[in-house]
Amino acid sequence: MTHPLGNPPSKVIAVHLNYRSRARERGRIPAQPSYFLKPPSSLAGTKEAIVRPAGCELLGFEGEIALVIGSRAQRVAPEDGWSYVRWVTAANDAGVYDLRYADRGSNLRSKGADGFTPLGPRLLDAREVDPAGLRLSTWVNGELVQDDTTDTLLFPFGQLVADLSRLVTLEPGDVILTGTPAGASVVRPGDLVEVEVSCGELSTGRLRNPIADGAPLAPYGAMPRSDEAERESAYGSAYLREPLLDPRLADGLRSVAVATLSAQLRARGLPHMSVDGVRPVGSDGGTMVGVAHTLRYLPLREDLFKRYGTGMNAQKRAIEEVRPGHVLVMDARRDATAGTLGDILALRALKRGAAGVVTDGAVRDAAAIADLGLPVYAAGAHPSVLGRRHVPWDTGVPIACGGALVQPGDLIVGDSDGVIVVPPDLVEELIVDCREQERQERFITERVAAGESVEGLYPLGPAWRDAYQNWCKGETQ
């Protein structure tokens, strides 16, 4: 491609992790930015094909914001870093994970192939945009798969320029790829990847790059290879195929009642694990067992709603981050005077494999949600949209829901009595003790039905132990 300033840059520098959503997806938050180099020969333009070499299966796309340096930067201060940026444009930091093993750390062959860094199609004047107010969006075959804003960056653009300039002189025309948000994954020949950077009414337009098949690599060097670890890394955590919860444990939790789990947790000094105030949407929510994926709403602030509440906001991102087996748990501050979920997003959660949804706010389209067959628990129904009371703020963070602290990865169990949070490290012993408690209660129920007094019987006392043991022998025969 023709470089935006007329000449090829001296270097293309890429940041590893910079968006909070991507850091959560990767399971680590770096204390400082880290970088790798891509050769200038990897640059391409819009409509140019990204070619996947034959034998490779894991061609990853990463929508990014590219900065083009305008003046020589050497040992600049963070507060001055942005002033050295002349242009902003869209980029796709493509790479084949099948070759990462060959240059671990440098990414030269996996990320540096010709055409693996498309830029464009238009440049935004850095002086006319807010570096903390840019939106990055990526589509694959017309479906929005990445949408994030630069106010969620771990390392602002000015800091990146300053950090690099401490040791590396940045020359006019140099390109900095500033990291990708959650949602980056794998594409195949025939797919179309589009990336856009916008700031209010200003836009780069969509950088469009089809994916094409390439010729096999010559055999005198490292050849493509992949394993499960590389597949997981390439597809991203939102697309992993492994079950979130051991099916044996999931079946065990389904076999016991929420009320029993509550009693056993209370006996372990955990009396505040129930999500209070939520009920099944519809006559029967069914048994729900899954792993918590969290979404937090904050109180409405009209001046912030346009930034946080519109477009691919945290609510929609939370839905698109759902993996099979997730229960989406929403913190709406127990405010049921506005909807936090409607039928379309509930349907999307169902299609993504959600095990259920829990909100201590309200749902709208309650009748339609009840007909979906997805267990949904809510504090009520309300016809309004979330903008009446809530701003969707962030996902994948510890939240409060119905008075219970819920961390991502906690186990969530629901039945007709309500919803409870189960710490993962207690689940095996809880299942054993819950089954024993329910066995005792079946015996007690039979005796009460036969006319016995509950004194000394409920809970099971010493006088009834022998009778209970004999009863258990009969139950197992």
PDB file of C-alpha atoms in Angstrom, residues 181-370:
ATOM      1  CA  PRO A 181     -10.445  -5.344  22.686  1.00  0.00           C
ATOM      2  CA  ALA A 182     -12.287  -8.562  23.519  1.00  0.00           C
ATOM      3  CA  GLY A 183     -13.863 -10.453  20.652  1.00  0.00           C
ATOM      4  CA  ALA A 184     -10.846 -11.078  18.422  1.00  0.00           C
ATOM      5  CA  SER A 185     -11.016 -14.576  16.994  1.00  0.00           C
ATOM      6  CA  VAL A 186     -10.357 -16.742  13.941  1.00  0.00           C
ATOM      7  CA  VAL A 187     -11.433 -16.151  10.337  1.00  0.00           C
ATOM      8  CA  ARG A 188     -11.298 -18.350   7.262  1.00  0.00           C
ATOM      9  CA  PRO A 189     -10.954 -17.915   3.510  1.00  0.00           C
ATOM     10  CA  GLY A 190     -14.137 -16.363   2.180  1.00  0.00           C
ATOM     11  CA  ASP A 191     -14.720 -14.248   5.300  1.00  0.00           C
ATOM     12  CA  LEU A 192     -14.687 -10.445   5.253  1.00  0.00           C
ATOM     13  CA  VAL A 193     -13.228  -8.450   8.163  1.00  0.00           C
ATOM     14  CA  GLU A 194     -14.131  -4.760   8.544  1.00  0.00           C
ATOM     15  CA  VAL A 195     -12.677  -2.328  11.089  1.00  0.00           C
ATOM     16  CA  GLU A 196     -13.761   1.248  11.785  1.00  0.00           C
ATOM     17  CA  VAL A 197     -12.536   3.962  14.150  1.00  0.00           C
ATOM     18  CA  SER A 198     -14.923   6.797  14.955  1.00  0.00           C
ATOM     19  CA  CYS A 199     -15.153   9.852  17.171  1.00  0.00           C
ATOM     20  CA  GLY A 200     -18.568  11.449  17.168  1.00  0.00           C
ATOM     21  CA  GLU A 201     -19.363  12.320  13.545  1.00  0.00           C
ATOM     22  CA  LEU A 202     -15.784  11.646  12.396  1.00  0.00           C
ATOM     23  CA  SER A 203     -14.975   8.200  10.987  1.00  0.00           C
ATOM     24  CA  THR A 204     -12.167   6.426   9.186  1.00  0.00           C
ATOM     25  CA  GLY A 205     -14.753   4.510   7.206  1.00  0.00           C
ATOM     26  CA  ARG A 206     -14.584   0.741   7.184  1.00  0.00           C
ATOM     27  CA  LEU A 207     -11.268  -0.937   6.495  1.00  0.00           C
ATOM     28  CA  ARG A 208     -12.398  -3.940   4.444  1.00  0.00           C
ATOM     29  CA  ASN A 209     -10.174  -6.980   3.930  1.00  0.00           C
ATOM     30  CA  PRO A 210     -11.325 -10.320   2.525  1.00  0.00           C
ATOM     31  CA  ILE A 211      -9.595 -13.490   3.686  1.00  0.00           C
ATOM     32  CA  ALA A 212      -8.050 -15.583   0.930  1.00  0.00           C
ATOM     33  CA  ASP A 213      -6.331 -18.962   0.572  1.00  0.00           C
ATOM     34  CA  GLY A 214      -2.618 -18.898  -0.055  1.00  0.00           C
ATOM     35  CA  ALA A 215      -0.019 -21.267  -1.425  1.00  0.00           C
ATOM     36  CA  PRO A 216       1.801 -23.710   0.850  1.00  0.00           C
ATOM     37  CA  LEU A 217       4.948 -22.492   2.549  1.00  0.00           C
ATOM     38  CA  ALA A 218       8.241 -23.708   1.132  1.00  0.00           C
ATOM     39  CA  PRO A 219       9.465 -26.622   3.298  1.00  0.00           C
ATOM     40  CA  TYR A 220      12.840 -25.131   4.297  1.00  0.00           C
ATOM     41  CA  GLY A 221      11.812 -23.636   7.640  1.00  0.00           C
ATOM     42  CA  ALA A 222       9.254 -23.868  10.439  1.00  0.00           C
ATOM     43  CA  MET A 223       5.972 -25.324   9.217  1.00  0.00           C
ATOM     44  CA  PRO A 224       2.477 -24.638  10.600  1.00  0.00           C
ATOM     45  CA  ARG A 225       1.397 -26.594  13.613  1.00  0.00           C
ATOM     46  CA  SER A 226      -1.238 -26.090  16.282  1.00  0.00           C
ATOM     47  CA  ASP A 227      -2.468 -27.613  19.509  1.00  0.00           C
ATOM     48  CA  GLU A 228      -5.349 -27.041  21.906  1.00  0.00           C
ATOM     49  CA  ALA A 229      -3.495 -24.268  23.744  1.00  0.00           C
ATOM     50  CA  GLU A 230      -2.989 -22.319  20.510  1.00  0.00           C
ATOM     51  CA  ARG A 231      -6.601 -22.931  19.449  1.00  0.00           C
ATOM     52  CA  GLU A 232      -7.857 -21.584  22.762  1.00  0.00           C
ATOM     53  CA  SER A 233      -5.622 -18.543  22.430  1.00  0.00           C
ATOM     54  CA  ALA A 234      -6.665 -17.944  18.821  1.00  0.00           C
ATOM     55  CA  TYR A 235     -10.391 -18.320  19.304  1.00  0.00           C
ATOM     56  CA  GLY A 236     -10.474 -16.284  22.528  1.00  0.00           C
ATOM     57  CA  SER A 237     -12.060 -17.140  25.859  1.00  0.00           C
ATOM     58  CA  ALA A 238     -15.571 -16.321  24.643  1.00  0.00           C
ATOM     59  CA  TYR A 239     -15.328 -19.133  22.065  1.00  0.00           C
ATOM     60  CA  LEU A 240     -13.749 -21.999  24.024  1.00  0.00           C
ATOM     61  CA  ARG A 241     -15.509 -25.282  23.532  1.00  0.00           C
ATOM     62  CA  GLU A 242     -14.693 -26.969  26.834  1.00  0.00           C
ATOM     63  CA  PRO A 243     -17.537 -27.040  29.391  1.00  0.00           C
ATOM     64  CA  LEU A 244     -17.304 -24.339  32.024  1.00  0.00           C
ATOM     65  CA  LEU A 245     -18.478 -26.735  34.716  1.00  0.00           C
ATOM     66  CA  ASP A 246     -17.717 -30.429  35.079  1.00  0.00           C
ATOM     67  CA  PRO A 247     -20.935 -32.159  33.898  1.00  0.00           C
ATOM     68  CA  ARG A 248     -20.803 -34.457  36.918  1.00  0.00           C
ATOM     69  CA  LEU A 249     -20.882 -31.477  39.289  1.00  0.00           C
ATOM     70  CA  ALA A 250     -23.583 -29.772  37.245  1.00  0.00           C
ATOM     71  CA  ASP A 251     -25.765 -32.888  37.512  1.00  0.00           C
ATOM     72  CA  GLY A 252     -25.051 -33.042  41.242  1.00  0.00           C
ATOM     73  CA  LEU A 253     -26.220 -29.470  41.766  1.00  0.00           C
ATOM     74  CA  ARG A 254     -29.360 -30.129  39.714  1.00  0.00           C
ATOM     75  CA  SER A 255     -30.155 -33.092  41.966  1.00  0.00           C
ATOM     76  CA  VAL A 256     -30.560 -30.956  45.107  1.00  0.00           C
ATOM     77  CA  ALA A 257     -32.831 -28.072  46.035  1.00  0.00           C
ATOM     78  CA  VAL A 258     -31.767 -24.453  46.422  1.00  0.00           C
ATOM     79  CA  ALA A 259     -33.298 -24.511  49.910  1.00  0.00           C
ATOM     80  CA  THR A 260     -31.017 -27.410  50.854  1.00  0.00           C
ATOM     81  CA  LEU A 261     -27.981 -25.646  49.456  1.00  0.00           C
ATOM     82  CA  SER A 262     -28.924 -22.575  51.465  1.00  0.00           C
ATOM     83  CA  ALA A 263     -29.116 -24.600  54.678  1.00  0.00           C
ATOM     84  CA  GLN A 264     -25.751 -26.262  54.058  1.00  0.00           C
ATOM     85  CA  LEU A 265     -24.053 -22.961  53.228  1.00  0.00           C
ATOM     86  CA  ARG A 266     -25.502 -21.414  56.360  1.00  0.00           C
ATOM     87  CA  ALA A 267     -24.109 -24.325  58.383  1.00  0.00           C
ATOM     88  CA  ARG A 268     -20.686 -23.409  56.982  1.00  0.00           C
ATOM     89  CA  GLY A 269     -20.978 -19.817  58.134  1.00  0.00           C
ATOM     90  CA  LEU A 270     -22.209 -18.460  54.784  1.00  0.00           C
ATOM     91  CA  PRO A 271     -25.734 -17.140  55.419  1.00  0.00           C
ATOM     92  CA  HIS A 272     -25.712 -14.398  52.753  1.00  0.00           C
ATOM     93  CA  MET A 273     -25.451 -16.424  49.556  1.00  0.00           C
ATOM     94  CA  SER A 274     -29.036 -16.118  48.326  1.00  0.00           C
ATOM     95  CA  VAL A 275     -29.941 -13.603  45.622  1.00  0.00           C
ATOM     96  CA  ASP A 276     -32.866 -12.003  47.396  1.00  0.00           C
ATOM     97  CA  GLY A 277     -35.953 -10.640  45.713  1.00  0.00           C
ATOM     98  CA  VAL A 278     -35.755 -12.497  42.400  1.00  0.00           C
ATOM     99  CA  ARG A 279     -38.378 -14.886  41.081  1.00  0.00           C
ATOM    100  CA  PRO A 280     -38.671 -17.006  37.929  1.00  0.00           C
ATOM    101  CA  VAL A 281     -40.060 -15.131  34.953  1.00  0.00           C
ATOM    102  CA  GLY A 282     -43.093 -17.200  34.044  1.00  0.00           C
ATOM    103  CA  SER A 283     -44.756 -19.957  36.001  1.00  0.00           C
ATOM    104  CA  ASP A 284     -41.649 -22.125  36.221  1.00  0.00           C
ATOM    105  CA  GLY A 285     -38.064 -21.044  35.683  1.00  0.00           C
ATOM    106  CA  GLY A 286     -36.883 -24.651  35.668  1.00  0.00           C
ATOM    107  CA  THR A 287     -33.708 -25.785  37.365  1.00  0.00           C
ATOM    108  CA  MET A 288     -30.802 -23.533  36.503  1.00  0.00           C
ATOM    109  CA  VAL A 289     -27.151 -24.429  37.031  1.00  0.00           C
ATOM    110  CA  GLY A 290     -24.246 -22.529  35.537  1.00  0.00           C
ATOM    111  CA  VAL A 291     -21.156 -20.399  35.968  1.00  0.00           C
ATOM    112  CA  ALA A 292     -21.522 -16.694  36.710  1.00  0.00           C
ATOM    113  CA  HIS A 293     -20.724 -14.116  34.035  1.00  0.00           C
ATOM    114  CA  THR A 294     -21.372 -10.669  35.458  1.00  0.00           C
ATOM    115  CA  LEU A 295     -22.738  -7.318  34.257  1.00  0.00           C
ATOM    116  CA  ARG A 296     -22.868  -4.185  36.379  1.00  0.00           C
ATOM    117  CA  TYR A 297     -25.290  -1.293  35.944  1.00  0.00           C
ATOM    118  CA  LEU A 298     -24.717   2.079  37.602  1.00  0.00           C
ATOM    119  CA  PRO A 299     -27.326   4.775  38.301  1.00  0.00           C
ATOM    120  CA  LEU A 300     -28.391   6.819  35.306  1.00  0.00           C
ATOM    121  CA  ARG A 301     -26.348   9.915  34.544  1.00  0.00           C
ATOM    122  CA  GLU A 302     -27.689  11.624  31.485  1.00  0.00           C
ATOM    123  CA  ASP A 303     -24.358  13.186  30.508  1.00  0.00           C
ATOM    124  CA  LEU A 304     -22.690   9.751  30.466  1.00  0.00           C
ATOM    125  CA  PHE A 305     -25.434   7.670  28.908  1.00  0.00           C
ATOM    126  CA  LYS A 306     -24.568   8.501  25.293  1.00  0.00           C
ATOM    127  CA  ARG A 307     -21.010   7.253  25.844  1.00  0.00           C
ATOM    128  CA  TYR A 308     -21.783   4.170  27.925  1.00  0.00           C
ATOM    129  CA  GLY A 309     -25.382   3.316  27.139  1.00  0.00           C
ATOM    130  CA  THR A 310     -25.581   3.369  23.347  1.00  0.00           C
ATOM    131  CA  GLY A 311     -24.130   1.253  20.567  1.00  0.00           C
ATOM    132  CA  MET A 312     -22.349  -1.939  21.562  1.00  0.00           C
ATOM    133  CA  ASN A 313     -22.587  -1.057  25.247  1.00  0.00           C
ATOM    134  CA  ALA A 314     -21.641  -3.224  28.223  1.00  0.00           C
ATOM    135  CA  GLN A 315     -25.089  -4.850  28.257  1.00  0.00           C
ATOM    136  CA  LYS A 316     -24.727  -6.066  24.670  1.00  0.00           C
ATOM    137  CA  ARG A 317     -21.082  -6.967  25.168  1.00  0.00           C
ATOM    138  CA  ALA A 318     -22.061  -9.082  28.167  1.00  0.00           C
ATOM    139  CA  ILE A 319     -24.517 -10.999  25.987  1.00  0.00           C
ATOM    140  CA  GLU A 320     -21.907 -11.520  23.266  1.00  0.00           C
ATOM    141  CA  GLU A 321     -19.371 -12.715  25.859  1.00  0.00           C
ATOM    142  CA  VAL A 322     -21.702 -15.482  27.069  1.00  0.00           C
ATOM    143  CA  ARG A 323     -20.314 -18.976  26.673  1.00  0.00           C
ATOM    144  CA  PRO A 324     -22.314 -22.200  26.838  1.00  0.00           C
ATOM    145  CA  GLY A 325     -22.978 -22.856  30.517  1.00  0.00           C
ATOM    146  CA  HIS A 326     -22.794 -19.228  31.642  1.00  0.00           C
ATOM    147  CA  VAL A 327     -25.456 -17.666  33.832  1.00  0.00           C
ATOM    148  CA  LEU A 328     -25.497 -13.935  33.133  1.00  0.00           C
ATOM    149  CA  VAL A 329     -25.870 -12.216  36.519  1.00  0.00           C
ATOM    150  CA  MET A 330     -26.816  -8.519  36.474  1.00  0.00           C
ATOM    151  CA  ASP A 331     -26.296  -6.002  39.251  1.00  0.00           C
ATOM    152  CA  ALA A 332     -29.082  -3.441  38.901  1.00  0.00           C
ATOM    153  CA  ARG A 333     -28.888  -2.212  42.508  1.00  0.00           C
ATOM    154  CA  ARG A 334     -32.268  -3.875  43.310  1.00  0.00           C
ATOM    155  CA  ASP A 335     -33.973  -1.215  41.200  1.00  0.00           C
ATOM    156  CA  ALA A 336     -36.874  -2.828  39.371  1.00  0.00           C
ATOM    157  CA  THR A 337     -38.252   0.416  37.945  1.00  0.00           C
ATOM    158  CA  ALA A 338     -36.576  -0.087  34.559  1.00  0.00           C
ATOM    159  CA  GLY A 339     -35.856  -3.030  32.310  1.00  0.00           C
ATOM    160  CA  THR A 340     -32.403  -4.628  32.255  1.00  0.00           C
ATOM    161  CA  LEU A 341     -33.179  -7.347  29.674  1.00  0.00           C
ATOM    162  CA  GLY A 342     -35.654  -7.704  26.826  1.00  0.00           C
ATOM    163  CA  ASP A 343     -36.751 -10.628  24.710  1.00  0.00           C
ATOM    164  CA  ILE A 344     -34.260 -10.041  21.858  1.00  0.00           C
ATOM    165  CA  LEU A 345     -31.200 -10.039  24.105  1.00  0.00           C
ATOM    166  CA  ALA A 346     -32.614 -12.973  26.086  1.00  0.00           C
ATOM    167  CA  LEU A 347     -32.980 -14.858  22.808  1.00  0.00           C
ATOM    168  CA  ARG A 348     -29.400 -13.995  21.873  1.00  0.00           C
ATOM    169  CA  ALA A 349     -28.182 -15.271  25.261  1.00  0.00           C
ATOM    170  CA  LEU A 350     -30.114 -18.491  24.661  1.00  0.00           C
ATOM    171  CA  LYS A 351     -28.577 -18.888  21.196  1.00  0.00           C
ATOM    172  CA  ARG A 352     -25.094 -18.419  22.673  1.00  0.00           C
ATOM    173  CA  GLY A 353     -25.764 -21.275  25.090  1.00  0.00           C
ATOM    174  CA  ALA A 354     -26.576 -19.397  28.294  1.00  0.00           C
ATOM    175  CA  ALA A 355     -27.755 -21.568  31.172  1.00  0.00           C
ATOM    176  CA  GLY A 356     -29.846 -18.686  32.527  1.00  0.00           C
ATOM    177  CA  VAL A 357     -30.060 -15.022  33.446  1.00  0.00           C
ATOM    178  CA  VAL A 358     -30.437 -13.412  36.874  1.00  0.00           C
ATOM    179  CA  THR A 359     -31.136  -9.715  37.459  1.00  0.00           C
ATOM    180  CA  ASP A 360     -32.113  -7.886  40.631  1.00  0.00           C
ATOM    181  CA  GLY A 361     -33.727  -5.329  38.340  1.00  0.00           C
ATOM    182  CA  ALA A 362     -36.679  -5.772  36.013  1.00  0.00           C
ATOM    183  CA  VAL A 363     -37.167  -7.408  32.634  1.00  0.00           C
ATOM    184  CA  ARG A 364     -39.319  -6.116  29.819  1.00  0.00           C
ATOM    185  CA  ASP A 365     -41.190  -8.337  27.330  1.00  0.00           C
ATOM    186  CA  ALA A 366     -41.765 -10.686  30.257  1.00  0.00           C
ATOM    187  CA  ALA A 367     -44.318 -12.896  28.463  1.00  0.00           C
ATOM    188  CA  ALA A 368     -42.021 -13.392  25.477  1.00  0.00           C
ATOM    189  CA  ILE A 369     -39.076 -14.183  27.757  1.00  0.00           C
ATOM    190  CA  ALA A 370     -41.166 -16.727  29.653  1.00  0.00           C
TER     191      ALA A 370
END
